């Protein structure tokens, strides 16, 4: 029978170290946005969230009042 000539994997710490080096190498290539652009985007996201919150709250309140009206007619 043939003997297996499989290569032994390096231990977990060596593999984690290599992976961290790769991650930091890729992060150096990233083009990060400026602070002003981040603040502008954050403001837009918060505005959209608050507007959806207002719309959904109004719809929820309206449907709740409709349900109360329907149930009060039955009794």
PDB file of C-alpha atoms in Angstrom:
ATOM      1  CA  UNK A   1       0.000   0.000   0.000  1.00  0.00           C
ATOM      2  CA  UNK A   2       1.083   3.552  -0.601  1.00  0.00           C
ATOM      3  CA  UNK A   3       1.930   5.702   2.360  1.00  0.00           C
ATOM      4  CA  UNK A   4       0.092   8.986   2.536  1.00  0.00           C
ATOM      5  CA  UNK A   5       2.336  11.960   1.914  1.00  0.00           C
ATOM      6  CA  UNK A   6      -0.056  14.562   3.228  1.00  0.00           C
ATOM      7  CA  UNK A   7       1.446  17.819   4.372  1.00  0.00           C
ATOM      8  CA  UNK A   8       0.950  18.640   8.003  1.00  0.00           C
ATOM      9  CA  UNK A   9      -1.096  21.776   8.609  1.00  0.00           C
ATOM     10  CA  UNK A  10       0.512  24.509  10.694  1.00  0.00           C
ATOM     11  CA  UNK A  11      -0.939  24.953  14.151  1.00  0.00           C
ATOM     12  CA  UNK A  12      -3.930  27.187  14.723  1.00  0.00           C
ATOM     13  CA  UNK A  13      -1.932  30.179  15.977  1.00  0.00           C
ATOM     14  CA  UNK A  14       0.205  30.275  12.843  1.00  0.00           C
ATOM     15  CA  UNK A  15      -2.909  30.086  10.656  1.00  0.00           C
ATOM     16  CA  UNK A  16      -4.652  32.831  12.667  1.00  0.00           C
ATOM     17  CA  UNK A  17      -1.542  35.019  12.412  1.00  0.00           C
ATOM     18  CA  UNK A  18      -1.443  34.609   8.643  1.00  0.00           C
ATOM     19  CA  UNK A  19      -5.127  35.418   8.379  1.00  0.00           C
ATOM     20  CA  UNK A  20      -4.731  38.561  10.486  1.00  0.00           C
ATOM     21  CA  UNK A  21      -1.860  39.713   8.267  1.00  0.00           C
ATOM     22  CA  UNK A  22      -4.069  39.224   5.210  1.00  0.00           C
ATOM     23  CA  UNK A  23      -6.913  41.157   6.809  1.00  0.00           C
ATOM     24  CA  UNK A  24      -4.690  44.120   7.734  1.00  0.00           C
ATOM     25  CA  UNK A  25      -3.141  44.051   4.276  1.00  0.00           C
ATOM     26  CA  UNK A  26      -6.602  44.320   2.696  1.00  0.00           C
ATOM     27  CA  UNK A  27      -7.689  47.056   5.125  1.00  0.00           C
ATOM     28  CA  UNK A  28      -4.760  49.205   3.981  1.00  0.00           C
ATOM     29  CA  UNK A  29      -6.181  49.107   0.457  1.00  0.00           C
ATOM     30  CA  UNK A  30      -9.612  50.416   1.537  1.00  0.00           C
ATOM     31  CA  UNK A  31     -10.562  53.970   0.614  1.00  0.00           C
ATOM     32  CA  UNK A  32     -12.174  55.364   3.742  1.00  0.00           C
ATOM     33  CA  UNK A  33     -14.798  58.144   3.444  1.00  0.00           C
ATOM     34  CA  UNK A  34     -14.200  61.548   4.955  1.00  0.00           C
ATOM     35  CA  UNK A  35     -15.766  62.529   8.272  1.00  0.00           C
ATOM     36  CA  UNK A  36     -18.153  64.949   6.562  1.00  0.00           C
ATOM     37  CA  UNK A  37     -19.394  62.296   4.179  1.00  0.00           C
ATOM     38  CA  UNK A  38     -19.955  59.865   7.058  1.00  0.00           C
ATOM     39  CA  UNK A  39     -21.918  62.472   9.015  1.00  0.00           C
ATOM     40  CA  UNK A  40     -24.040  63.341   5.970  1.00  0.00           C
ATOM     41  CA  UNK A  41     -24.842  59.686   5.295  1.00  0.00           C
ATOM     42  CA  UNK A  42     -25.658  59.107   8.967  1.00  0.00           C
ATOM     43  CA  UNK A  43     -28.022  62.071   8.940  1.00  0.00           C
ATOM     44  CA  UNK A  44     -29.799  60.760   5.859  1.00  0.00           C
ATOM     45  CA  UNK A  45     -30.192  57.293   7.401  1.00  0.00           C
ATOM     46  CA  UNK A  46     -31.562  58.714  10.658  1.00  0.00           C
ATOM     47  CA  UNK A  47     -33.999  60.960   8.748  1.00  0.00           C
ATOM     48  CA  UNK A  48     -35.326  58.010   6.744  1.00  0.00           C
ATOM     49  CA  UNK A  49     -35.701  55.892   9.898  1.00  0.00           C
ATOM     50  CA  UNK A  50     -37.599  58.620  11.754  1.00  0.00           C
ATOM     51  CA  UNK A  51     -39.897  59.262   8.770  1.00  0.00           C
ATOM     52  CA  UNK A  52     -40.716  55.547   8.480  1.00  0.00           C
ATOM     53  CA  UNK A  53     -41.308  55.438  12.231  1.00  0.00           C
ATOM     54  CA  UNK A  54     -43.818  58.278  11.952  1.00  0.00           C
ATOM     55  CA  UNK A  55     -45.616  56.681   8.997  1.00  0.00           C
ATOM     56  CA  UNK A  56     -45.844  53.235  10.586  1.00  0.00           C
ATOM     57  CA  UNK A  57     -46.962  54.686  13.913  1.00  0.00           C
ATOM     58  CA  UNK A  58     -49.725  56.635  12.151  1.00  0.00           C
ATOM     59  CA  UNK A  59     -50.860  53.540  10.242  1.00  0.00           C
ATOM     60  CA  UNK A  60     -50.804  51.476  13.453  1.00  0.00           C
ATOM     61  CA  UNK A  61     -52.824  54.102  15.306  1.00  0.00           C
ATOM     62  CA  UNK A  62     -55.331  54.357  12.447  1.00  0.00           C
ATOM     63  CA  UNK A  63     -55.804  50.598  12.233  1.00  0.00           C
ATOM     64  CA  UNK A  64     -56.169  50.408  16.020  1.00  0.00           C
ATOM     65  CA  UNK A  65     -58.896  53.047  15.962  1.00  0.00           C
ATOM     66  CA  UNK A  66     -60.607  51.229  13.094  1.00  0.00           C
ATOM     67  CA  UNK A  67     -60.527  48.002  15.082  1.00  0.00           C
ATOM     68  CA  UNK A  68     -62.002  49.774  18.115  1.00  0.00           C
ATOM     69  CA  UNK A  69     -64.752  51.241  15.913  1.00  0.00           C
ATOM     70  CA  UNK A  70     -65.588  47.829  14.426  1.00  0.00           C
ATOM     71  CA  UNK A  71     -65.629  46.088  17.804  1.00  0.00           C
ATOM     72  CA  UNK A  72     -67.729  48.824  19.412  1.00  0.00           C
ATOM     73  CA  UNK A  73     -70.361  48.469  16.666  1.00  0.00           C
ATOM     74  CA  UNK A  74     -70.737  44.764  17.437  1.00  0.00           C
ATOM     75  CA  UNK A  75     -71.532  45.240  21.097  1.00  0.00           C
TER      76      UNK A  75
END
